[in-house]
Amino acid sequence: MIRSLLHVGMTVPDLEIGRAFYELFGLEAHASGNDLVFRCPDRAQDQVRLIEGPKKRLSYISLGTNAAGMQALKGNLERAGVAIADAPFRVPFGGIWFQDPHGDWVNVQVEEAAPSLMAAPPEVNSPGRYRRIGTRACGVETMQKRARPRRLGHLIKFSPDVDRSTDFYTQVLGMKVSDRAQDILAFLRGTGGGDHHMLAFAKSTHTGLHHLSFEVGDFDEIAIGAQTMTRAGYKSAFGPGRHVGGSNYFHYIRDPWNSLAEYFWDIDIIPEDDSGWVPLNVTPEELTAVWASEPPPPEFPMNFELPD
Ligand SMILES: [Fe+2]
């Protein structure tokens, strides 16, 4: 049923602190009523909505489906005894709202993910597979290169019961498990396949946001983006490196509220028919990284979001 991650809503104490962070990260800010909304360049889809409030909190996630998926979802919610509620936030979009087993808000809309209008990055020359012939990958103009996020690819939420969260999002919302680490981590993809994970759960004492992750054009954009953020005083939280769960290259930056924003590139794509994909079930360490410039710091898996 769930085919795409549309955007996330977060409550934060100061919208301008959010504007400074996400604009430097590579997103574009737009006012939306009293809120601040961020989009990727050349793409007409909200990715982050910041709502001003007393403390930082992941307020909701907004997911996309098609008309048939919406009908099936409503049936599943009814059978599971989950009430469809009035919108808990003043937002200018429709869809249905309900709460997951731990009280976190979910919005689902009949909506397709918007395409990116940005030019594709240059082909890559690999041994025996040379695809960029007669064209520089790096010229003088690449000195001006910036990280340009193409889309919000996924988020990891904290959960006090990863198995229960996974059961709800697979059985009621139709998502599929791509890989997991026992009852500590679970990576879920959409019903129609696509990215290895659109949503994942990490064990904690309470809910919260671990990270939002944005796809960029190539590995350089990961490194350039991280360099831009750290030179401005934001903290590198982990990376660069390459994950096992999803295989994507990554670099995480601490956001102003102590959750994380990730640049990623080259994530595993799983087709709708699964093509024989076999989920791993290993330790969290085994899923975390094939390599990284340094081991993850002790605070990397911590939940800094305060419980209600
Ligand atoms: Fe990620």
mmCIF file of C-alpha atoms and ligand atoms in Angstrom:
data_model
loop_
_atom_site.group_PDB
_atom_site.id
_atom_site.type_symbol
_atom_site.label_atom_id
_atom_site.label_comp_id
_atom_site.label_asym_id
_atom_site.label_seq_id
_atom_site.Cartn_x
_atom_site.Cartn_y
_atom_site.Cartn_z
ATOM 1 C CA MET A 1 0.000 0.000 0.000
ATOM 2 C CA ILE A 2 2.676 2.494 0.993
ATOM 3 C CA ARG A 3 4.550 3.506 -2.148
ATOM 4 C CA SER A 4 6.541 6.575 -1.118
ATOM 5 C CA LEU A 5 7.790 8.767 1.700
ATOM 6 C CA LEU A 6 6.373 12.219 0.995
ATOM 7 C CA HIS A 7 7.653 14.340 3.884
ATOM 8 C CA VAL A 8 8.058 14.561 7.646
ATOM 9 C CA GLY A 9 6.781 17.155 10.093
ATOM 10 C CA MET A 10 8.842 18.259 13.063
ATOM 11 C CA THR A 11 8.054 20.625 15.887
ATOM 12 C CA VAL A 12 11.035 22.811 16.794
ATOM 13 C CA PRO A 13 11.444 25.796 19.117
ATOM 14 C CA ASP A 14 12.997 28.152 16.530
ATOM 15 C CA LEU A 15 12.196 27.980 12.816
ATOM 16 C CA GLU A 16 15.100 30.244 11.837
ATOM 17 C CA ILE A 17 17.628 27.856 13.382
ATOM 18 C CA GLY A 18 16.052 25.185 11.192
ATOM 19 C CA ARG A 19 16.199 27.427 8.125
ATOM 20 C CA ALA A 20 19.924 28.058 8.592
ATOM 21 C CA PHE A 21 20.676 24.360 8.962
ATOM 22 C CA TYR A 22 18.596 22.959 6.098
ATOM 23 C CA GLU A 23 19.454 25.732 3.628
ATOM 24 C CA LEU A 24 23.152 25.114 4.154
ATOM 25 C CA PHE A 25 22.460 21.372 3.898
ATOM 26 C CA GLY A 26 21.114 22.046 0.394
ATOM 27 C CA LEU A 27 17.340 22.410 0.738
ATOM 28 C CA GLU A 28 15.182 25.396 -0.202
ATOM 29 C CA ALA A 29 12.860 26.998 2.374
ATOM 30 C CA HIS A 30 9.321 28.256 1.739
ATOM 31 C CA ALA A 31 6.880 29.794 4.193
ATOM 32 C CA SER A 32 3.627 27.838 4.565
ATOM 33 C CA GLY A 33 1.240 29.599 6.927
ATOM 34 C CA ASN A 34 3.081 29.759 10.237
ATOM 35 C CA ASP A 35 5.336 26.844 9.238
ATOM 36 C CA LEU A 36 8.579 26.593 7.306
ATOM 37 C CA VAL A 37 8.675 23.966 4.564
ATOM 38 C CA PHE A 38 11.767 22.643 2.800
ATOM 39 C CA ARG A 39 12.077 21.169 -0.673
ATOM 40 C CA CYS A 40 14.920 19.783 -2.740
ATOM 41 C CA PRO A 41 16.047 22.062 -5.604
ATOM 42 C CA ASP A 42 14.062 21.563 -8.844
ATOM 43 C CA ARG A 43 11.544 19.245 -7.210
ATOM 44 C CA ALA A 44 7.978 20.197 -6.350
ATOM 45 C CA GLN A 45 7.513 18.177 -3.197
ATOM 46 C CA ASP A 46 7.665 19.170 0.442
ATOM 47 C CA GLN A 47 10.256 17.148 2.336
ATOM 48 C CA VAL A 48 10.368 18.676 5.813
ATOM 49 C CA ARG A 49 7.735 20.833 7.543
ATOM 50 C CA LEU A 50 8.956 22.668 10.639
ATOM 51 C CA ILE A 51 6.205 23.669 13.054
ATOM 52 C CA GLU A 52 7.071 26.064 15.857
ATOM 53 C CA GLY A 53 6.503 24.598 19.313
ATOM 54 C CA PRO A 54 7.969 24.339 22.796
ATOM 55 C CA LYS A 55 10.404 21.463 22.163
ATOM 56 C CA LYS A 56 11.799 19.505 19.262
ATOM 57 C CA ARG A 57 9.786 16.470 18.327
ATOM 58 C CA LEU A 58 9.160 14.357 15.243
ATOM 59 C CA SER A 59 5.487 15.289 14.801
ATOM 60 C CA TYR A 60 4.386 13.032 11.938
ATOM 61 C CA ILE A 61 5.406 11.241 8.789
ATOM 62 C CA SER A 62 3.493 11.630 5.539
ATOM 63 C CA LEU A 63 3.389 8.633 3.188
ATOM 64 C CA GLY A 64 2.076 8.196 -0.351
ATOM 65 C CA THR A 65 -0.124 5.519 -1.848
ATOM 66 C CA ASN A 66 -2.503 5.114 -4.821
ATOM 67 C CA ALA A 67 -6.316 4.972 -4.773
ATOM 68 C CA ALA A 68 -6.434 1.172 -4.468
ATOM 69 C CA GLY A 69 -3.819 1.319 -1.716
ATOM 70 C CA MET A 70 -5.833 3.873 0.227
ATOM 71 C CA GLN A 71 -8.926 1.673 0.066
ATOM 72 C CA ALA A 72 -6.952 -1.376 1.245
ATOM 73 C CA LEU A 73 -5.286 0.636 4.001
ATOM 74 C CA LYS A 74 -8.601 1.884 5.352
ATOM 75 C CA GLY A 75 -9.820 -1.719 5.519
ATOM 76 C CA ASN A 76 -6.658 -2.814 7.334
ATOM 77 C CA LEU A 77 -6.912 0.047 9.828
ATOM 78 C CA GLU A 78 -10.516 -0.822 10.578
ATOM 79 C CA ARG A 79 -9.698 -4.524 11.075
ATOM 80 C CA ALA A 80 -6.780 -3.562 13.345
ATOM 81 C CA GLY A 81 -9.019 -1.265 15.410
ATOM 82 C CA VAL A 82 -7.036 1.855 14.504
ATOM 83 C CA ALA A 83 -9.157 5.008 14.380
ATOM 84 C CA ILE A 84 -8.871 7.518 11.540
ATOM 85 C CA ALA A 85 -8.605 10.927 13.203
ATOM 86 C CA ASP A 86 -8.971 14.590 12.339
ATOM 87 C CA ALA A 87 -5.704 16.234 11.309
ATOM 88 C CA PRO A 88 -3.776 16.893 14.535
ATOM 89 C CA PHE A 89 -1.849 19.782 12.936
ATOM 90 C CA ARG A 90 -2.958 22.759 10.855
ATOM 91 C CA VAL A 91 -1.575 21.699 7.484
ATOM 92 C CA PRO A 92 -2.602 22.527 3.903
ATOM 93 C CA PHE A 93 -2.873 18.973 2.594
ATOM 94 C CA GLY A 94 -5.338 16.135 2.853
ATOM 95 C CA GLY A 95 -5.174 12.404 3.313
ATOM 96 C CA ILE A 96 -5.959 10.349 6.392
ATOM 97 C CA TRP A 97 -4.390 10.556 9.838
ATOM 98 C CA PHE A 98 -3.945 7.849 12.438
ATOM 99 C CA GLN A 99 -1.544 6.897 15.236
ATOM 100 C CA ASP A 100 0.869 3.981 15.183
ATOM 101 C CA PRO A 101 1.142 1.595 18.186
ATOM 102 C CA HIS A 102 3.346 4.057 20.075
ATOM 103 C CA GLY A 103 1.164 7.106 19.469
ATOM 104 C CA ASP A 104 3.182 8.642 16.620
ATOM 105 C CA TRP A 105 1.096 10.339 13.934
ATOM 106 C CA VAL A 106 0.999 8.996 10.387
ATOM 107 C CA ASN A 107 -0.561 10.801 7.413
ATOM 108 C CA VAL A 108 -1.241 8.886 4.193
ATOM 109 C CA GLN A 109 -2.176 10.668 0.973
ATOM 110 C CA VAL A 110 -3.091 9.463 -2.510
ATOM 111 C CA GLU A 111 -0.014 11.047 -4.052
ATOM 112 C CA GLU A 112 2.872 10.068 -6.314
ATOM 113 C CA ALA A 113 6.430 11.030 -5.401
ATOM 114 C CA ALA A 114 7.455 14.025 -7.543
ATOM 115 C CA PRO A 115 10.213 13.511 -10.117
ATOM 116 C CA SER A 116 13.520 15.329 -9.823
ATOM 117 C CA LEU A 117 14.164 17.718 -12.706
ATOM 118 C CA MET A 118 17.868 17.994 -11.952
ATOM 119 C CA ALA A 119 20.358 16.708 -14.525
ATOM 120 C CA ALA A 120 21.748 13.229 -13.933
ATOM 121 C CA PRO A 121 25.304 13.124 -12.590
ATOM 122 C CA PRO A 122 28.088 12.063 -15.001
ATOM 123 C CA GLU A 123 28.629 8.382 -15.711
ATOM 124 C CA VAL A 124 31.271 6.556 -13.683
ATOM 125 C CA ASN A 125 34.335 4.811 -15.102
ATOM 126 C CA SER A 126 34.808 1.413 -13.474
ATOM 127 C CA PRO A 127 37.517 -1.106 -14.434
ATOM 128 C CA GLY A 128 36.444 -2.736 -17.691
ATOM 129 C CA ARG A 129 33.271 -0.634 -17.768
ATOM 130 C CA TYR A 130 34.279 2.832 -18.930
ATOM 131 C CA ARG A 131 31.142 4.942 -19.436
ATOM 132 C CA ARG A 132 32.472 8.520 -19.285
ATOM 133 C CA ILE A 133 34.520 8.903 -22.449
ATOM 134 C CA GLY A 134 36.020 12.258 -23.444
ATOM 135 C CA THR A 135 34.278 14.113 -20.617
ATOM 136 C CA ARG A 136 35.905 15.393 -17.435
ATOM 137 C CA ALA A 137 34.342 14.366 -14.149
ATOM 138 C CA CYS A 138 36.182 17.237 -12.436
ATOM 139 C CA GLY A 139 36.843 20.550 -14.137
ATOM 140 C CA VAL A 140 37.504 23.996 -12.703
ATOM 141 C CA GLU A 141 33.761 24.537 -12.297
ATOM 142 C CA THR A 142 33.541 21.571 -9.929
ATOM 143 C CA MET A 143 35.289 23.770 -7.358
ATOM 144 C CA GLN A 144 31.848 25.386 -7.021
ATOM 145 C CA LYS A 145 30.074 22.073 -6.586
ATOM 146 C CA ARG A 146 27.604 21.828 -3.694
ATOM 147 C CA ALA A 147 25.555 19.011 -2.232
ATOM 148 C CA ARG A 148 22.182 19.148 -3.951
ATOM 149 C CA PRO A 149 19.733 16.786 -2.254
ATOM 150 C CA ARG A 150 17.465 15.101 -4.822
ATOM 151 C CA ARG A 151 14.861 13.691 -2.438
ATOM 152 C CA LEU A 152 14.153 12.638 1.126
ATOM 153 C CA GLY A 153 14.852 8.928 0.834
ATOM 154 C CA HIS A 154 14.132 7.591 4.308
ATOM 155 C CA LEU A 155 14.028 8.187 8.013
ATOM 156 C CA ILE A 156 14.845 6.085 11.053
ATOM 157 C CA LYS A 157 12.479 6.399 13.975
ATOM 158 C CA PHE A 158 13.182 5.205 17.477
ATOM 159 C CA SER A 159 10.771 2.651 18.877
ATOM 160 C CA PRO A 160 10.396 1.126 22.337
ATOM 161 C CA ASP A 161 9.285 -2.114 20.635
ATOM 162 C CA VAL A 162 10.846 -2.640 17.202
ATOM 163 C CA ASP A 163 8.978 -5.908 16.616
ATOM 164 C CA ARG A 164 5.620 -4.299 17.376
ATOM 165 C CA SER A 165 6.380 -1.317 15.124
ATOM 166 C CA THR A 166 7.539 -3.650 12.350
ATOM 167 C CA ASP A 167 4.402 -5.788 12.643
ATOM 168 C CA PHE A 168 2.166 -2.709 12.406
ATOM 169 C CA TYR A 169 3.920 -1.129 9.418
ATOM 170 C CA THR A 170 4.114 -4.444 7.529
ATOM 171 C CA GLN A 171 0.738 -5.997 8.379
ATOM 172 C CA VAL A 172 -1.403 -2.833 8.379
ATOM 173 C CA LEU A 173 0.512 -0.530 6.005
ATOM 174 C CA GLY A 174 1.848 -3.255 3.700
ATOM 175 C CA MET A 175 5.552 -2.416 3.996
ATOM 176 C CA LYS A 176 8.208 -5.139 3.690
ATOM 177 C CA VAL A 177 11.256 -5.985 5.800
ATOM 178 C CA SER A 178 14.498 -5.671 3.809
ATOM 179 C CA ASP A 179 16.988 -6.389 6.611
ATOM 180 C CA ARG A 180 16.974 -6.411 10.388
ATOM 181 C CA ALA A 181 19.189 -6.716 13.437
ATOM 182 C CA GLN A 182 17.208 -8.870 15.852
ATOM 183 C CA ASP A 183 14.798 -6.699 17.846
ATOM 184 C CA ILE A 184 17.140 -3.702 17.699
ATOM 185 C CA LEU A 185 16.883 -2.473 14.093
ATOM 186 C CA ALA A 186 14.456 -3.131 11.231
ATOM 187 C CA PHE A 187 14.637 -1.668 7.712
ATOM 188 C CA LEU A 188 11.349 -1.455 5.788
ATOM 189 C CA ARG A 189 10.720 -0.695 2.118
ATOM 190 C CA GLY A 190 7.537 0.283 0.326
ATOM 191 C CA THR A 191 4.930 -2.119 -0.974
ATOM 192 C CA GLY A 192 5.977 -1.518 -4.582
ATOM 193 C CA GLY A 193 9.680 -2.031 -3.923
ATOM 194 C CA GLY A 194 12.253 0.691 -4.535
ATOM 195 C CA ASP A 195 14.812 1.890 -1.998
ATOM 196 C CA HIS A 196 16.056 -0.774 0.427
ATOM 197 C CA HIS A 197 14.449 1.274 3.177
ATOM 198 C CA MET A 198 12.008 4.157 3.334
ATOM 199 C CA LEU A 199 11.454 3.769 7.065
ATOM 200 C CA ALA A 200 13.427 1.968 9.747
ATOM 201 C CA PHE A 201 13.062 1.456 13.470
ATOM 202 C CA ALA A 202 15.823 1.559 16.073
ATOM 203 C CA LYS A 203 15.303 0.410 19.641
ATOM 204 C CA SER A 204 15.077 3.044 22.361
ATOM 205 C CA THR A 205 13.166 3.691 25.562
ATOM 206 C CA HIS A 206 10.763 5.991 23.694
ATOM 207 C CA THR A 207 9.940 7.250 20.207
ATOM 208 C CA GLY A 208 11.817 10.002 18.404
ATOM 209 C CA LEU A 209 13.752 10.784 15.261
ATOM 210 C CA HIS A 210 17.149 9.196 14.710
ATOM 211 C CA HIS A 211 17.760 10.644 11.244
ATOM 212 C CA LEU A 212 16.378 11.964 7.993
ATOM 213 C CA SER A 213 18.300 10.918 4.889
ATOM 214 C CA PHE A 214 18.615 12.759 1.580
ATOM 215 C CA GLU A 215 19.858 11.296 -1.683
ATOM 216 C CA VAL A 216 22.582 13.299 -3.440
ATOM 217 C CA GLY A 217 24.090 12.987 -6.927
ATOM 218 C CA ASP A 218 27.351 11.191 -6.222
ATOM 219 C CA PHE A 219 29.927 10.449 -3.566
ATOM 220 C CA ASP A 220 31.526 13.884 -4.034
ATOM 221 C CA GLU A 221 28.260 15.532 -3.001
ATOM 222 C CA ILE A 222 28.269 13.523 0.227
ATOM 223 C CA ALA A 223 31.791 14.679 1.038
ATOM 224 C CA ILE A 224 31.292 18.264 -0.159
ATOM 225 C CA GLY A 225 28.036 18.535 1.782
ATOM 226 C CA ALA A 226 29.639 17.249 4.969
ATOM 227 C CA GLN A 227 32.586 19.595 4.465
ATOM 228 C CA THR A 228 30.269 22.583 4.009
ATOM 229 C CA MET A 229 28.346 21.731 7.178
ATOM 230 C CA THR A 230 31.375 21.066 9.381
ATOM 231 C CA ARG A 231 33.194 24.202 8.168
ATOM 232 C CA ALA A 232 30.111 26.182 9.266
ATOM 233 C CA GLY A 233 30.367 24.659 12.749
ATOM 234 C CA TYR A 234 27.867 21.804 12.553
ATOM 235 C CA LYS A 235 29.157 18.501 13.898
ATOM 236 C CA SER A 236 30.010 15.458 11.817
ATOM 237 C CA ALA A 237 28.196 12.600 13.562
ATOM 238 C CA PHE A 238 29.436 9.572 11.583
ATOM 239 C CA GLY A 239 31.069 9.128 8.202
ATOM 240 C CA PRO A 240 31.968 9.025 5.493
ATOM 241 C CA GLY A 241 31.361 5.324 5.180
ATOM 242 C CA ARG A 242 29.293 2.677 3.447
ATOM 243 C CA HIS A 243 26.415 0.845 5.085
ATOM 244 C CA VAL A 244 25.673 -2.862 4.878
ATOM 245 C CA GLY A 245 21.899 -2.348 5.339
ATOM 246 C CA GLY A 246 21.076 -0.635 2.029
ATOM 247 C CA SER A 247 24.696 -0.520 0.805
ATOM 248 C CA ASN A 248 24.519 3.269 0.550
ATOM 249 C CA TYR A 249 27.488 5.553 1.084
ATOM 250 C CA PHE A 250 26.743 7.936 3.958
ATOM 251 C CA HIS A 251 27.763 10.871 6.069
ATOM 252 C CA TYR A 252 25.669 12.051 9.045
ATOM 253 C CA ILE A 253 25.570 15.611 10.383
ATOM 254 C CA ARG A 254 24.102 16.549 13.787
ATOM 255 C CA ASP A 255 21.121 18.850 13.308
ATOM 256 C CA PRO A 256 20.493 21.754 15.715
ATOM 257 C CA TRP A 257 18.188 19.579 17.863
ATOM 258 C CA ASN A 258 20.597 16.638 18.238
ATOM 259 C CA SER A 259 19.010 14.312 15.715
ATOM 260 C CA LEU A 260 20.810 13.610 12.445
ATOM 261 C CA ALA A 261 20.645 14.522 8.778
ATOM 262 C CA GLU A 262 22.297 12.074 6.380
ATOM 263 C CA TYR A 263 23.570 12.483 2.843
ATOM 264 C CA PHE A 264 23.357 9.199 0.935
ATOM 265 C CA TRP A 265 24.149 7.848 -2.512
ATOM 266 C CA ASP A 266 23.989 4.436 -4.235
ATOM 267 C CA ILE A 267 21.343 2.704 -2.136
ATOM 268 C CA ASP A 268 20.183 -0.846 -2.970
ATOM 269 C CA ILE A 269 16.967 -0.962 -5.001
ATOM 270 C CA ILE A 270 14.650 -3.936 -4.565
ATOM 271 C CA PRO A 271 12.016 -4.627 -7.245
ATOM 272 C CA GLU A 272 8.350 -5.120 -6.419
ATOM 273 C CA ASP A 273 8.559 -8.880 -7.015
ATOM 274 C CA ASP A 274 11.540 -9.065 -4.574
ATOM 275 C CA SER A 275 13.699 -10.986 -7.119
ATOM 276 C CA GLY A 276 14.814 -13.416 -4.464
ATOM 277 C CA TRP A 277 15.902 -10.747 -1.985
ATOM 278 C CA VAL A 278 16.796 -12.502 1.294
ATOM 279 C CA PRO A 279 16.657 -10.229 4.373
ATOM 280 C CA LEU A 280 19.622 -10.362 6.711
ATOM 281 C CA ASN A 281 19.094 -10.777 10.434
ATOM 282 C CA VAL A 282 22.456 -9.989 12.005
ATOM 283 C CA THR A 283 23.922 -7.777 14.721
ATOM 284 C CA PRO A 284 23.484 -3.976 14.541
ATOM 285 C CA GLU A 285 27.250 -3.648 14.106
ATOM 286 C CA GLU A 286 27.184 -5.993 11.119
ATOM 287 C CA LEU A 287 24.453 -3.907 9.443
ATOM 288 C CA THR A 288 26.054 -0.552 10.196
ATOM 289 C CA ALA A 289 29.092 -0.249 7.949
ATOM 290 C CA VAL A 290 31.347 -2.100 5.520
ATOM 291 C CA TRP A 291 33.829 0.678 6.196
ATOM 292 C CA ALA A 292 33.828 4.110 7.765
ATOM 293 C CA SER A 293 36.489 6.733 8.350
ATOM 294 C CA GLU A 294 36.087 6.090 12.076
ATOM 295 C CA PRO A 295 33.863 3.830 14.178
ATOM 296 C CA PRO A 296 30.470 5.311 15.035
ATOM 297 C CA PRO A 297 30.784 7.485 18.155
ATOM 298 C CA PRO A 298 28.968 6.247 21.278
ATOM 299 C CA GLU A 299 26.236 8.867 20.895
ATOM 300 C CA PHE A 300 25.432 7.825 17.311
ATOM 301 C CA PRO A 301 22.574 5.437 18.279
ATOM 302 C CA MET A 302 21.264 7.609 21.133
ATOM 303 C CA ASN A 303 17.783 9.117 21.273
ATOM 304 C CA PHE A 304 18.071 12.776 22.259
ATOM 305 C CA GLU A 305 14.383 13.513 21.735
ATOM 306 C CA LEU A 306 12.694 14.046 25.082
ATOM 307 C CA PRO A 307 9.676 11.862 25.828
ATOM 308 C CA ASP A 308 6.317 13.587 26.310
HETATM 309 FE FE FE B 1 20.017 6.367 6.722
#
